PDB file of C-alpha atoms and ligand atoms in Angstrom:
ATOM      1  CA  MET A  93       0.000   0.000   0.000  1.00 96.00           C
ATOM      2  CA  VAL A  94       1.192   3.514  -0.843  1.00 98.00           C
ATOM      3  CA  CYS A  95       2.153   5.672   2.117  1.00 98.00           C
ATOM      4  CA  GLY A  96       2.850   9.329   1.394  1.00 98.00           C
ATOM      5  CA  ARG A  97       3.958  12.005   3.790  1.00 98.00           C
ATOM      6  CA  PHE A  98       3.879  15.663   4.668  1.00 98.00           C
ATOM      7  CA  ALA A  99       7.256  16.825   5.990  1.00 98.00           C
ATOM      8  CA  PRO A 100       6.947  20.558   6.643  1.00 96.00           C
ATOM      9  CA  SER A 101       9.639  22.537   8.447  1.00 94.00           C
ATOM     10  CA  PRO A 102       7.784  24.549  11.089  1.00 95.00           C
ATOM     11  CA  SER A 103       9.946  27.653  10.793  1.00 90.00           C
ATOM     12  CA  GLY A 104       7.066  30.008  10.038  1.00 88.00           C
ATOM     13  CA  ARG A 105       3.651  30.104   8.485  1.00 90.00           C
ATOM     14  CA  MET A 106       3.157  27.914   5.379  1.00 92.00           C
ATOM     15  CA  HIS A 107       3.289  29.731   2.073  1.00 91.00           C
ATOM     16  CA  LEU A 108       1.729  28.934  -1.243  1.00 93.00           C
ATOM     17  CA  GLY A 109       4.671  26.773  -2.336  1.00 93.00           C
ATOM     18  CA  ASN A 110       4.334  24.544   0.744  1.00 94.00           C
ATOM     19  CA  LEU A 111       0.587  24.201   0.196  1.00 96.00           C
ATOM     20  CA  TRP A 112       1.194  23.269  -3.433  1.00 97.00           C
ATOM     21  CA  SER A 113       3.556  20.403  -2.589  1.00 97.00           C
ATOM     22  CA  CYS A 114       1.380  19.246   0.320  1.00 98.00           C
ATOM     23  CA  LEU A 115      -1.709  19.153  -1.907  1.00 98.00           C
ATOM     24  CA  LEU A 116       0.088  17.147  -4.610  1.00 98.00           C
ATOM     25  CA  ALA A 117       1.617  14.745  -2.068  1.00 98.00           C
ATOM     26  CA  TRP A 118      -1.804  14.142  -0.531  1.00 98.00           C
ATOM     27  CA  LEU A 119      -3.521  13.681  -3.908  1.00 98.00           C
ATOM     28  CA  SER A 120      -0.865  11.260  -5.092  1.00 98.00           C
ATOM     29  CA  ALA A 121      -1.241   9.049  -2.007  1.00 98.00           C
ATOM     30  CA  ARG A 122      -5.023   9.285  -1.678  1.00 98.00           C
ATOM     31  CA  SER A 123      -5.663   8.685  -5.389  1.00 98.00           C
ATOM     32  CA  ALA A 124      -3.733   5.425  -5.022  1.00 98.00           C
ATOM     33  CA  GLY A 125      -5.935   4.538  -2.013  1.00 98.00           C
ATOM     34  CA  GLY A 126      -2.909   5.084   0.188  1.00 98.00           C
ATOM     35  CA  ARG A 127      -2.139   6.399   3.642  1.00 98.00           C
ATOM     36  CA  MET A 128      -0.624   9.737   4.540  1.00 98.00           C
ATOM     37  CA  VAL A 129       1.595  10.511   7.526  1.00 98.00           C
ATOM     38  CA  LEU A 130       2.793  13.805   8.986  1.00 98.00           C
ATOM     39  CA  ARG A 131       6.273  14.574  10.253  1.00 98.00           C
ATOM     40  CA  LEU A 132       7.274  17.951  11.624  1.00 98.00           C
ATOM     41  CA  GLU A 133      10.874  18.627  10.633  1.00 97.00           C
ATOM     42  CA  ASP A 134      11.791  20.731  13.632  1.00 96.00           C
ATOM     43  CA  LEU A 135      15.421  19.675  14.111  1.00 93.00           C
ATOM     44  CA  ASP A 136      16.719  23.197  13.774  1.00 89.00           C
ATOM     45  CA  THR A 137      15.736  24.574  17.157  1.00 84.00           C
ATOM     46  CA  ASP A 138      16.963  28.065  16.240  1.00 84.00           C
ATOM     47  CA  ARG A 139      14.350  28.384  13.523  1.00 86.00           C
ATOM     48  CA  CYS A 140      11.504  26.069  14.555  1.00 87.00           C
ATOM     49  CA  ARG A 141       8.952  26.729  17.247  1.00 88.00           C
ATOM     50  CA  SER A 142       6.211  24.564  18.684  1.00 89.00           C
ATOM     51  CA  GLU A 143       3.538  27.164  17.921  1.00 92.00           C
ATOM     52  CA  TYR A 144       4.461  26.868  14.257  1.00 94.00           C
ATOM     53  CA  CYS A 145       3.936  23.093  14.465  1.00 96.00           C
ATOM     54  CA  ASP A 146       0.396  23.641  15.711  1.00 96.00           C
ATOM     55  CA  GLN A 147      -0.172  26.251  13.043  1.00 96.00           C
ATOM     56  CA  VAL A 148       1.032  23.935  10.260  1.00 96.00           C
ATOM     57  CA  MET A 149      -1.489  21.307  11.351  1.00 97.00           C
ATOM     58  CA  ARG A 150      -4.337  23.826  11.537  1.00 97.00           C
ATOM     59  CA  ASP A 151      -3.380  25.116   8.078  1.00 97.00           C
ATOM     60  CA  LEU A 152      -3.363  21.628   6.518  1.00 98.00           C
ATOM     61  CA  GLU A 153      -6.746  20.935   8.095  1.00 98.00           C
ATOM     62  CA  TRP A 154      -8.117  24.268   6.898  1.00 98.00           C
ATOM     63  CA  LEU A 155      -7.136  23.336   3.361  1.00 98.00           C
ATOM     64  CA  GLY A 156      -8.893  19.960   3.693  1.00 98.00           C
ATOM     65  CA  LEU A 157      -5.793  17.758   3.902  1.00 98.00           C
ATOM     66  CA  ASP A 158      -5.786  15.006   6.515  1.00 98.00           C
ATOM     67  CA  TRP A 159      -3.291  12.408   7.687  1.00 98.00           C
ATOM     68  CA  ASP A 160      -3.271   9.043   9.439  1.00 98.00           C
ATOM     69  CA  ASN A 161      -1.535   8.277  12.742  1.00 95.00           C
ATOM     70  CA  GLU A 162      -0.098  10.704  15.270  1.00 97.00           C
ATOM     71  CA  PRO A 163       2.248  13.369  13.925  1.00 98.00           C
ATOM     72  CA  VAL A 164       5.960  12.658  14.405  1.00 98.00           C
ATOM     73  CA  TYR A 165       8.302  15.378  15.695  1.00 98.00           C
ATOM     74  CA  GLN A 166      11.945  15.098  14.639  1.00 97.00           C
ATOM     75  CA  SER A 167      13.072  17.077  17.681  1.00 96.00           C
ATOM     76  CA  ARG A 168      11.961  14.120  19.870  1.00 97.00           C
ATOM     77  CA  ARG A 169      13.861  11.468  17.929  1.00 98.00           C
ATOM     78  CA  THR A 170      17.516  12.262  18.627  1.00 97.00           C
ATOM     79  CA  GLU A 171      18.202   8.804  20.101  1.00 98.00           C
ATOM     80  CA  ILE A 172      16.870   7.127  16.996  1.00 98.00           C
ATOM     81  CA  TYR A 173      19.143   9.171  14.739  1.00 98.00           C
ATOM     82  CA  ALA A 174      22.076   8.444  17.053  1.00 98.00           C
ATOM     83  CA  GLU A 175      21.498   4.721  16.601  1.00 98.00           C
ATOM     84  CA  TYR A 176      21.679   4.893  12.806  1.00 98.00           C
ATOM     85  CA  PHE A 177      24.586   7.309  12.896  1.00 98.00           C
ATOM     86  CA  TYR A 178      26.361   4.715  15.024  1.00 98.00           C
ATOM     87  CA  GLN A 179      25.610   2.014  12.436  1.00 98.00           C
ATOM     88  CA  LEU A 180      27.330   4.110   9.787  1.00 98.00           C
ATOM     89  CA  GLU A 181      30.226   4.740  12.160  1.00 98.00           C
ATOM     90  CA  GLN A 182      30.563   0.975  12.672  1.00 98.00           C
ATOM     91  CA  GLN A 183      30.833   0.609   8.905  1.00 98.00           C
ATOM     92  CA  GLY A 184      33.781   3.033   8.976  1.00 97.00           C
ATOM     93  CA  LEU A 185      31.932   5.628   6.941  1.00 98.00           C
ATOM     94  CA  ILE A 186      31.924   8.573   9.353  1.00 98.00           C
ATOM     95  CA  TYR A 187      34.797  10.990   9.918  1.00 97.00           C
ATOM     96  CA  PRO A 188      35.213  14.329  11.684  1.00 97.00           C
ATOM     97  CA  CYS A 189      35.577  17.482   9.592  1.00 96.00           C
ATOM     98  CA  TYR A 190      37.371  20.420  11.216  1.00 95.00           C
ATOM     99  CA  CYS A 191      37.081  22.840   8.323  1.00 92.00           C
ATOM    100  CA  THR A 192      35.736  26.308   8.907  1.00 86.00           C
ATOM    101  CA  ARG A 193      33.256  27.663   6.408  1.00 77.00           C
ATOM    102  CA  ALA A 194      36.010  29.702   4.713  1.00 75.00           C
ATOM    103  CA  GLU A 195      38.284  26.651   4.456  1.00 75.00           C
ATOM    104  CA  ARG A 196      35.469  24.563   3.038  1.00 70.00           C
ATOM    105  CA  LEU A 197      34.773  27.112   0.335  1.00 65.00           C
ATOM    106  CA  ALA A 198      38.450  27.521  -0.549  1.00 65.00           C
ATOM    107  CA  ALA A 199      39.117  23.784  -0.797  1.00 60.00           C
ATOM    108  CA  SER A 200      35.893  22.772  -2.477  1.00 56.00           C
ATOM    109  CA  ALA A 201      35.506  21.431  -5.961  1.00 55.00           C
ATOM    110  CA  PRO A 202      33.861  23.692  -8.559  1.00 53.00           C
ATOM    111  CA  HIS A 203      30.378  24.880  -7.814  1.00 50.00           C
ATOM    112  CA  ARG A 204      27.524  22.841  -9.081  1.00 59.00           C
ATOM    113  CA  SER A 205      24.992  24.501 -11.340  1.00 54.00           C
ATOM    114  CA  ASP A 206      22.820  25.329  -8.313  1.00 58.00           C
ATOM    115  CA  GLY A 207      25.665  27.189  -6.594  1.00 59.00           C
ATOM    116  CA  ILE A 208      26.241  24.526  -3.952  1.00 68.00           C
ATOM    117  CA  THR A 209      29.894  23.686  -3.428  1.00 77.00           C
ATOM    118  CA  VAL A 210      31.063  20.096  -3.259  1.00 88.00           C
ATOM    119  CA  TYR A 211      33.267  19.304  -0.260  1.00 90.00           C
ATOM    120  CA  GLY A 212      36.805  18.565  -1.445  1.00 85.00           C
ATOM    121  CA  GLY A 213      37.459  15.828   1.128  1.00 89.00           C
ATOM    122  CA  ARG A 214      40.222  17.633   3.025  1.00 90.00           C
ATOM    123  CA  CYS A 215      39.545  15.937   6.388  1.00 95.00           C
ATOM    124  CA  ARG A 216      38.882  12.455   5.000  1.00 95.00           C
ATOM    125  CA  HIS A 217      42.489  11.304   5.250  1.00 93.00           C
ATOM    126  CA  LEU A 218      43.870  13.152   8.261  1.00 95.00           C
ATOM    127  CA  SER A 219      46.356  11.256  10.388  1.00 95.00           C
ATOM    128  CA  GLU A 220      45.492  10.553  14.031  1.00 94.00           C
ATOM    129  CA  GLN A 221      47.970  13.199  15.037  1.00 95.00           C
ATOM    130  CA  GLU A 222      46.464  15.838  12.777  1.00 95.00           C
ATOM    131  CA  ARG A 223      43.027  14.990  14.156  1.00 94.00           C
ATOM    132  CA  ARG A 224      44.271  15.360  17.695  1.00 94.00           C
ATOM    133  CA  SER A 225      45.783  18.749  17.157  1.00 94.00           C
ATOM    134  CA  LEU A 226      42.798  20.040  15.191  1.00 94.00           C
ATOM    135  CA  SER A 227      40.321  18.787  17.772  1.00 93.00           C
ATOM    136  CA  ALA A 228      42.025  20.860  20.439  1.00 93.00           C
ATOM    137  CA  ALA A 229      41.034  23.987  18.543  1.00 89.00           C
ATOM    138  CA  ARG A 230      37.556  23.144  17.313  1.00 91.00           C
ATOM    139  CA  ARG A 231      34.586  20.834  17.645  1.00 94.00           C
ATOM    140  CA  PRO A 232      34.177  18.924  14.375  1.00 96.00           C
ATOM    141  CA  ALA A 233      31.166  18.315  12.227  1.00 96.00           C
ATOM    142  CA  TRP A 234      30.696  14.690  11.118  1.00 97.00           C
ATOM    143  CA  ARG A 235      30.699  13.653   7.493  1.00 97.00           C
ATOM    144  CA  VAL A 236      29.882  10.439   5.724  1.00 98.00           C
ATOM    145  CA  ALA A 237      32.338   9.198   3.083  1.00 97.00           C
ATOM    146  CA  VAL A 238      30.510   8.552  -0.179  1.00 97.00           C
ATOM    147  CA  PRO A 239      31.790   6.064  -2.762  1.00 97.00           C
ATOM    148  CA  ALA A 240      32.719   7.045  -6.317  1.00 96.00           C
ATOM    149  CA  GLU A 241      29.459   5.627  -7.598  1.00 95.00           C
ATOM    150  CA  GLU A 242      26.872   6.804 -10.031  1.00 94.00           C
ATOM    151  CA  TYR A 243      23.356   6.956  -8.651  1.00 92.00           C
ATOM    152  CA  SER A 244      20.295   7.004 -10.806  1.00 94.00           C
ATOM    153  CA  PHE A 245      16.564   6.832 -10.171  1.00 97.00           C
ATOM    154  CA  GLU A 246      13.291   7.297 -12.009  1.00 98.00           C
ATOM    155  CA  ASP A 247      11.313  10.268 -10.688  1.00 98.00           C
ATOM    156  CA  LEU A 248       7.526  10.102 -11.121  1.00 97.00           C
ATOM    157  CA  CYS A 249       7.455  13.731 -12.209  1.00 97.00           C
ATOM    158  CA  GLN A 250      10.948  14.628 -13.500  1.00 97.00           C
ATOM    159  CA  GLY A 251      11.906  11.362 -15.191  1.00 97.00           C
ATOM    160  CA  ARG A 252      15.358   9.813 -14.864  1.00 97.00           C
ATOM    161  CA  TYR A 253      17.866  11.666 -12.705  1.00 97.00           C
ATOM    162  CA  THR A 254      21.516  10.674 -12.392  1.00 96.00           C
ATOM    163  CA  GLU A 255      24.353  11.922 -10.249  1.00 95.00           C
ATOM    164  CA  TRP A 256      27.873  10.893  -9.335  1.00 95.00           C
ATOM    165  CA  LEU A 257      28.010  10.744  -5.555  1.00 95.00           C
ATOM    166  CA  ASP A 258      31.664  11.750  -5.280  1.00 93.00           C
ATOM    167  CA  ARG A 259      31.769  14.403  -7.990  1.00 92.00           C
ATOM    168  CA  ASP A 260      28.308  15.971  -7.750  1.00 92.00           C
ATOM    169  CA  CYS A 261      27.623  15.547  -4.070  1.00 91.00           C
ATOM    170  CA  GLY A 262      30.804  14.798  -2.112  1.00 93.00           C
ATOM    171  CA  ASP A 263      31.075  13.677   1.506  1.00 95.00           C
ATOM    172  CA  PHE A 264      28.186  15.352   3.294  1.00 95.00           C
ATOM    173  CA  ILE A 265      27.514  16.327   6.879  1.00 95.00           C
ATOM    174  CA  LEU A 266      25.371  13.966   8.940  1.00 97.00           C
ATOM    175  CA  ARG A 267      25.894  15.663  12.268  1.00 97.00           C
ATOM    176  CA  ARG A 268      26.640  19.295  12.895  1.00 93.00           C
ATOM    177  CA  SER A 269      29.362  20.456  15.242  1.00 93.00           C
ATOM    178  CA  ASP A 270      26.675  21.453  17.776  1.00 92.00           C
ATOM    179  CA  GLY A 271      25.516  17.817  17.854  1.00 94.00           C
ATOM    180  CA  VAL A 272      22.334  18.232  15.814  1.00 95.00           C
ATOM    181  CA  TYR A 273      21.753  15.428  13.307  1.00 96.00           C
ATOM    182  CA  ALA A 274      21.421  16.615   9.740  1.00 96.00           C
ATOM    183  CA  TYR A 275      18.263  16.624   7.672  1.00 96.00           C
ATOM    184  CA  GLN A 276      19.822  14.096   5.228  1.00 97.00           C
ATOM    185  CA  LEU A 277      20.096  11.449   7.936  1.00 98.00           C
ATOM    186  CA  ALA A 278      16.825  12.213   9.701  1.00 98.00           C
ATOM    187  CA  VAL A 279      14.755  12.181   6.520  1.00 98.00           C
ATOM    188  CA  VAL A 280      16.035   8.754   5.432  1.00 98.00           C
ATOM    189  CA  VAL A 281      15.621   7.168   8.855  1.00 98.00           C
ATOM    190  CA  ASP A 282      12.189   8.671   9.437  1.00 98.00           C
ATOM    191  CA  ASP A 283      10.760   7.838   6.028  1.00 98.00           C
ATOM    192  CA  ALA A 284      11.886   4.237   6.494  1.00 98.00           C
ATOM    193  CA  LEU A 285      10.658   3.855  10.084  1.00 98.00           C
ATOM    194  CA  MET A 286       7.351   5.573   9.325  1.00 98.00           C
ATOM    195  CA  GLY A 287       6.696   3.190   6.435  1.00 98.00           C
ATOM    196  CA  VAL A 288       6.747   5.906   3.776  1.00 98.00           C
ATOM    197  CA  THR A 289       6.776   4.426   0.270  1.00 98.00           C
ATOM    198  CA  GLN A 290       6.324   7.631  -1.710  1.00 98.00           C
ATOM    199  CA  VAL A 291       8.120  10.951  -1.280  1.00 98.00           C
ATOM    200  CA  VAL A 292       6.501  13.913  -3.039  1.00 98.00           C
ATOM    201  CA  ARG A 293       8.273  17.241  -2.538  1.00 98.00           C
ATOM    202  CA  GLY A 294       9.648  20.306  -4.301  1.00 96.00           C
ATOM    203  CA  ARG A 295      12.094  20.048  -7.170  1.00 95.00           C
ATOM    204  CA  ASP A 296      14.667  21.917  -5.078  1.00 93.00           C
ATOM    205  CA  LEU A 297      15.314  18.625  -3.280  1.00 95.00           C
ATOM    206  CA  LEU A 298      15.850  16.550  -6.424  1.00 96.00           C
ATOM    207  CA  ASP A 299      19.637  16.609  -6.051  1.00 93.00           C
ATOM    208  CA  SER A 300      19.423  15.441  -2.428  1.00 95.00           C
ATOM    209  CA  THR A 301      17.781  12.241  -3.563  1.00 97.00           C
ATOM    210  CA  PRO A 302      20.806  10.245  -4.816  1.00 96.00           C
ATOM    211  CA  ARG A 303      22.574  10.671  -1.482  1.00 96.00           C
ATOM    212  CA  GLN A 304      19.390   9.787   0.398  1.00 97.00           C
ATOM    213  CA  LEU A 305      18.918   6.665  -1.711  1.00 97.00           C
ATOM    214  CA  TRP A 306      22.518   5.698  -1.059  1.00 97.00           C
ATOM    215  CA  LEU A 307      22.081   6.219   2.708  1.00 98.00           C
ATOM    216  CA  CYS A 308      18.898   4.208   2.531  1.00 98.00           C
ATOM    217  CA  LYS A 309      20.699   1.271   0.922  1.00 97.00           C
ATOM    218  CA  THR A 310      23.666   1.565   3.271  1.00 98.00           C
ATOM    219  CA  LEU A 311      21.347   1.393   6.283  1.00 98.00           C
ATOM    220  CA  GLY A 312      19.485  -1.587   4.831  1.00 98.00           C
ATOM    221  CA  PHE A 313      16.139   0.128   4.199  1.00 98.00           C
ATOM    222  CA  ASP A 314      13.827  -0.253   1.204  1.00 98.00           C
ATOM    223  CA  ALA A 315      13.886   2.857  -0.954  1.00 98.00           C
ATOM    224  CA  PRO A 316      10.690   4.904  -1.397  1.00 98.00           C
ATOM    225  CA  GLU A 317       9.678   6.172  -4.821  1.00 98.00           C
ATOM    226  CA  HIS A 318      10.027   9.897  -5.514  1.00 98.00           C
ATOM    227  CA  ALA A 319       8.169  12.659  -7.268  1.00 98.00           C
ATOM    228  CA  HIS A 320       9.743  16.111  -7.370  1.00 98.00           C
ATOM    229  CA  VAL A 321       7.149  18.710  -8.224  1.00 98.00           C
ATOM    230  CA  PRO A 322       7.923  22.026  -9.916  1.00 97.00           C
ATOM    231  CA  LEU A 323       8.379  25.083  -7.747  1.00 94.00           C
ATOM    232  CA  LEU A 324       6.020  28.024  -7.691  1.00 93.00           C
ATOM    233  CA  LEU A 325       7.666  31.309  -8.627  1.00 91.00           C
ATOM    234  CA  ALA A 326       6.779  34.872  -7.755  1.00 84.00           C
ATOM    235  CA  PRO A 327       5.689  36.994 -10.764  1.00 81.00           C
ATOM    236  CA  ASP A 328       9.276  38.306 -11.109  1.00 83.00           C
ATOM    237  CA  GLY A 329      10.597  34.746 -11.474  1.00 82.00           C
ATOM    238  CA  ARG A 330      12.002  34.340  -7.957  1.00 84.00           C
ATOM    239  CA  ARG A 331      11.197  31.265  -5.932  1.00 81.00           C
ATOM    240  CA  LEU A 332       8.451  31.796  -3.394  1.00 77.00           C
ATOM    241  CA  ALA A 333       9.923  31.949   0.067  1.00 71.00           C
ATOM    242  CA  LYS A 334       8.674  32.417   3.590  1.00 66.00           C
ATOM    243  CA  ARG A 335       9.640  36.080   3.391  1.00 67.00           C
ATOM    244  CA  ASP A 336       7.004  36.697   0.706  1.00 68.00           C
ATOM    245  CA  ARG A 337       4.386  37.677   3.224  1.00 68.00           C
ATOM    246  CA  ASP A 338       1.635  38.062   0.657  1.00 68.00           C
ATOM    247  CA  GLN A 339       1.949  34.389  -0.214  1.00 85.00           C
ATOM    248  CA  GLU A 340       1.644  33.274   3.392  1.00 89.00           C
ATOM    249  CA  LEU A 341      -1.430  31.352   4.312  1.00 93.00           C
ATOM    250  CA  GLY A 342      -2.486  33.985   6.854  1.00 93.00           C
ATOM    251  CA  GLN A 343      -2.722  36.540   4.039  1.00 92.00           C
ATOM    252  CA  LEU A 344      -4.212  34.138   1.529  1.00 94.00           C
ATOM    253  CA  GLN A 345      -6.984  33.220   3.973  1.00 95.00           C
ATOM    254  CA  GLN A 346      -8.161  36.838   3.902  1.00 95.00           C
ATOM    255  CA  GLN A 347      -8.641  36.660   0.131  1.00 94.00           C
ATOM    256  CA  TYR A 348      -9.759  33.105  -0.473  1.00 96.00           C
ATOM    257  CA  THR A 349     -11.844  30.356   1.036  1.00 97.00           C
ATOM    258  CA  ALA A 350     -10.110  26.974   1.186  1.00 98.00           C
ATOM    259  CA  PRO A 351     -11.970  25.570  -1.876  1.00 98.00           C
ATOM    260  CA  GLU A 352     -11.100  28.737  -3.837  1.00 97.00           C
ATOM    261  CA  LEU A 353      -7.422  28.387  -3.011  1.00 97.00           C
ATOM    262  CA  VAL A 354      -7.437  24.651  -3.750  1.00 98.00           C
ATOM    263  CA  GLY A 355      -9.185  25.405  -7.059  1.00 97.00           C
ATOM    264  CA  ARG A 356      -6.435  27.824  -8.030  1.00 96.00           C
ATOM    265  CA  LEU A 357      -3.702  25.344  -7.143  1.00 97.00           C
ATOM    266  CA  ALA A 358      -5.547  22.569  -8.986  1.00 98.00           C
ATOM    267  CA  HIS A 359      -5.784  24.768 -12.072  1.00 97.00           C
ATOM    268  CA  LEU A 360      -2.027  25.490 -11.910  1.00 96.00           C
ATOM    269  CA  ALA A 361      -1.475  21.737 -11.603  1.00 97.00           C
ATOM    270  CA  GLY A 362      -3.486  21.112 -14.759  1.00 97.00           C
ATOM    271  CA  LEU A 363      -6.142  19.101 -12.916  1.00 98.00           C
ATOM    272  CA  ILE A 364      -9.108  21.364 -13.755  1.00 98.00           C
ATOM    273  CA  PRO A 365      -9.525  23.386 -16.959  1.00 96.00           C
ATOM    274  CA  GLU A 366     -11.117  26.485 -15.350  1.00 92.00           C
ATOM    275  CA  TYR A 367     -10.758  28.218 -12.009  1.00 89.00           C
ATOM    276  CA  GLY A 368     -13.458  27.206  -9.609  1.00 95.00           C
ATOM    277  CA  PRO A 369     -13.838  26.226  -5.990  1.00 98.00           C
ATOM    278  CA  ILE A 370     -13.152  22.564  -5.334  1.00 98.00           C
ATOM    279  CA  THR A 371     -12.090  20.448  -2.360  1.00 98.00           C
ATOM    280  CA  PRO A 372      -9.068  18.125  -2.198  1.00 98.00           C
ATOM    281  CA  THR A 373     -11.426  15.147  -1.917  1.00 98.00           C
ATOM    282  CA  GLN A 374     -13.208  16.134  -5.145  1.00 98.00           C
ATOM    283  CA  LEU A 375      -9.810  16.289  -6.860  1.00 98.00           C
ATOM    284  CA  ILE A 376      -8.825  12.711  -6.011  1.00 98.00           C
ATOM    285  CA  PRO A 377     -10.365  11.104  -9.118  1.00 98.00           C
ATOM    286  CA  LEU A 378      -8.882  13.847 -11.335  1.00 98.00           C
ATOM    287  CA  PHE A 379      -5.299  13.380 -10.180  1.00 98.00           C
ATOM    288  CA  HIS A 380      -2.722  11.776 -12.419  1.00 97.00           C
ATOM    289  CA  TRP A 381       1.048  12.331 -12.576  1.00 97.00           C
ATOM    290  CA  ASN A 382       1.003  12.743 -16.349  1.00 96.00           C
ATOM    291  CA  LYS A 383      -1.093  15.927 -15.920  1.00 97.00           C
ATOM    292  CA  ILE A 384       1.331  17.625 -13.533  1.00 97.00           C
ATOM    293  CA  PRO A 385       3.698  20.157 -15.136  1.00 97.00           C
ATOM    294  CA  LYS A 386       7.431  19.509 -14.869  1.00 96.00           C
ATOM    295  CA  GLU A 387       8.734  23.052 -15.200  1.00 95.00           C
ATOM    296  CA  ASP A 388       8.542  25.696 -12.492  1.00 94.00           C
ATOM    297  CA  LEU A 389       5.430  27.862 -12.665  1.00 94.00           C
ATOM    298  CA  VAL A 390       4.665  31.486 -12.002  1.00 91.00           C
ATOM    299  CA  ALA A 391       1.944  31.498  -9.377  1.00 86.00           C
ATOM    300  CA  ARG A 392      -0.592  34.013 -10.672  1.00 78.00           C
ATOM    301  CA  LEU A 393      -3.580  33.313  -8.541  1.00 75.00           C
TER     302      LEU A 393
HETATM  303  N1  LIG B 262      11.226  19.760   5.546  1.00 84.25           N
HETATM  304  C1  LIG B 262      11.565  20.016   4.181  1.00 84.25           C
HETATM  305  C2  LIG B 262      10.948  21.314   3.729  1.00 84.25           C
HETATM  306  O1  LIG B 262       9.941  21.742   4.282  1.00 84.25           O
HETATM  307  C3  LIG B 262      11.074  18.930   3.252  1.00 84.25           C
HETATM  308  C4  LIG B 262      11.940  17.737   3.334  1.00 84.25           C
HETATM  309  C5  LIG B 262      11.476  16.594   2.451  1.00 84.25           C
HETATM  310  O2  LIG B 262      10.369  16.626   1.914  1.00 84.25           O
HETATM  311  O3  LIG B 262      12.246  15.662   2.326  1.00 84.25           O
HETATM  312  O4  LIG B 262      11.473  21.929   2.822  1.00 84.25           O
HETATM  313 ZN1  LIG B 263      37.024  19.223   6.551  1.00 84.25          ZN
END
């Protein structure tokens, strides 16, 4: 049975882009007769607050999106992440990285097309002595050593996507120097333990997927399938972000009822030919992945 998920980061009010991916994730799971689970990705305690978690749930409910089971909070699962981090450590895959941000940038391989730099592997082969002297000065972050392997998968929305783990991704951080486990580890562990079989999310996370699939395999989990949906853009072509106040749900609720807003999103998604109020439940029989656009869209509501 299909099990989809919502995985919002409760760092503020949801904006149109979040609602868009949540609606499509829900439709994909429900149209397959599947379940839907909710996980609040509140690992970053500097940015996430518990009132935002409550707000996210009220906002999903307002829109007409429901989920099965109790919501899962990442901030309460540190011991679980520690266990899987330890498994990777036992496999000899984890090493401390003492680089400062400036050192990382200077020593990194060329930028990828999205501007992200690939870690050059400076700390991968330090001698014990070098580690000892560096650790006196600084608390390390913890990286996982990726193999020089090509990773490829078939995305339900974007088609085939391929990446070289060493060249395009590089050794990535699984635990920050302040002890917080990284999103990349938490997402893989949680999706597996929560029984998620289908990950629907924004296209901005497409290039995280090869490393997540590799972690998944390395930890012995079954891989979920993926669908990376296009991003919604502001009229000037920028990505919608939490700072675009006018696209926040609080603002949108003053202009639209929930069925009106869902109708506009459904029209953008190519599920209905004309604007008109509609509920998520009414959209279930209309949903199909071959209708969903692949390119980013300007959100003119
Ligand atoms: N929490 C992430 C976000 O809100 C989504 C992570 C995921 O879907 O894997 O951007
Ligand atoms: Zn380093």
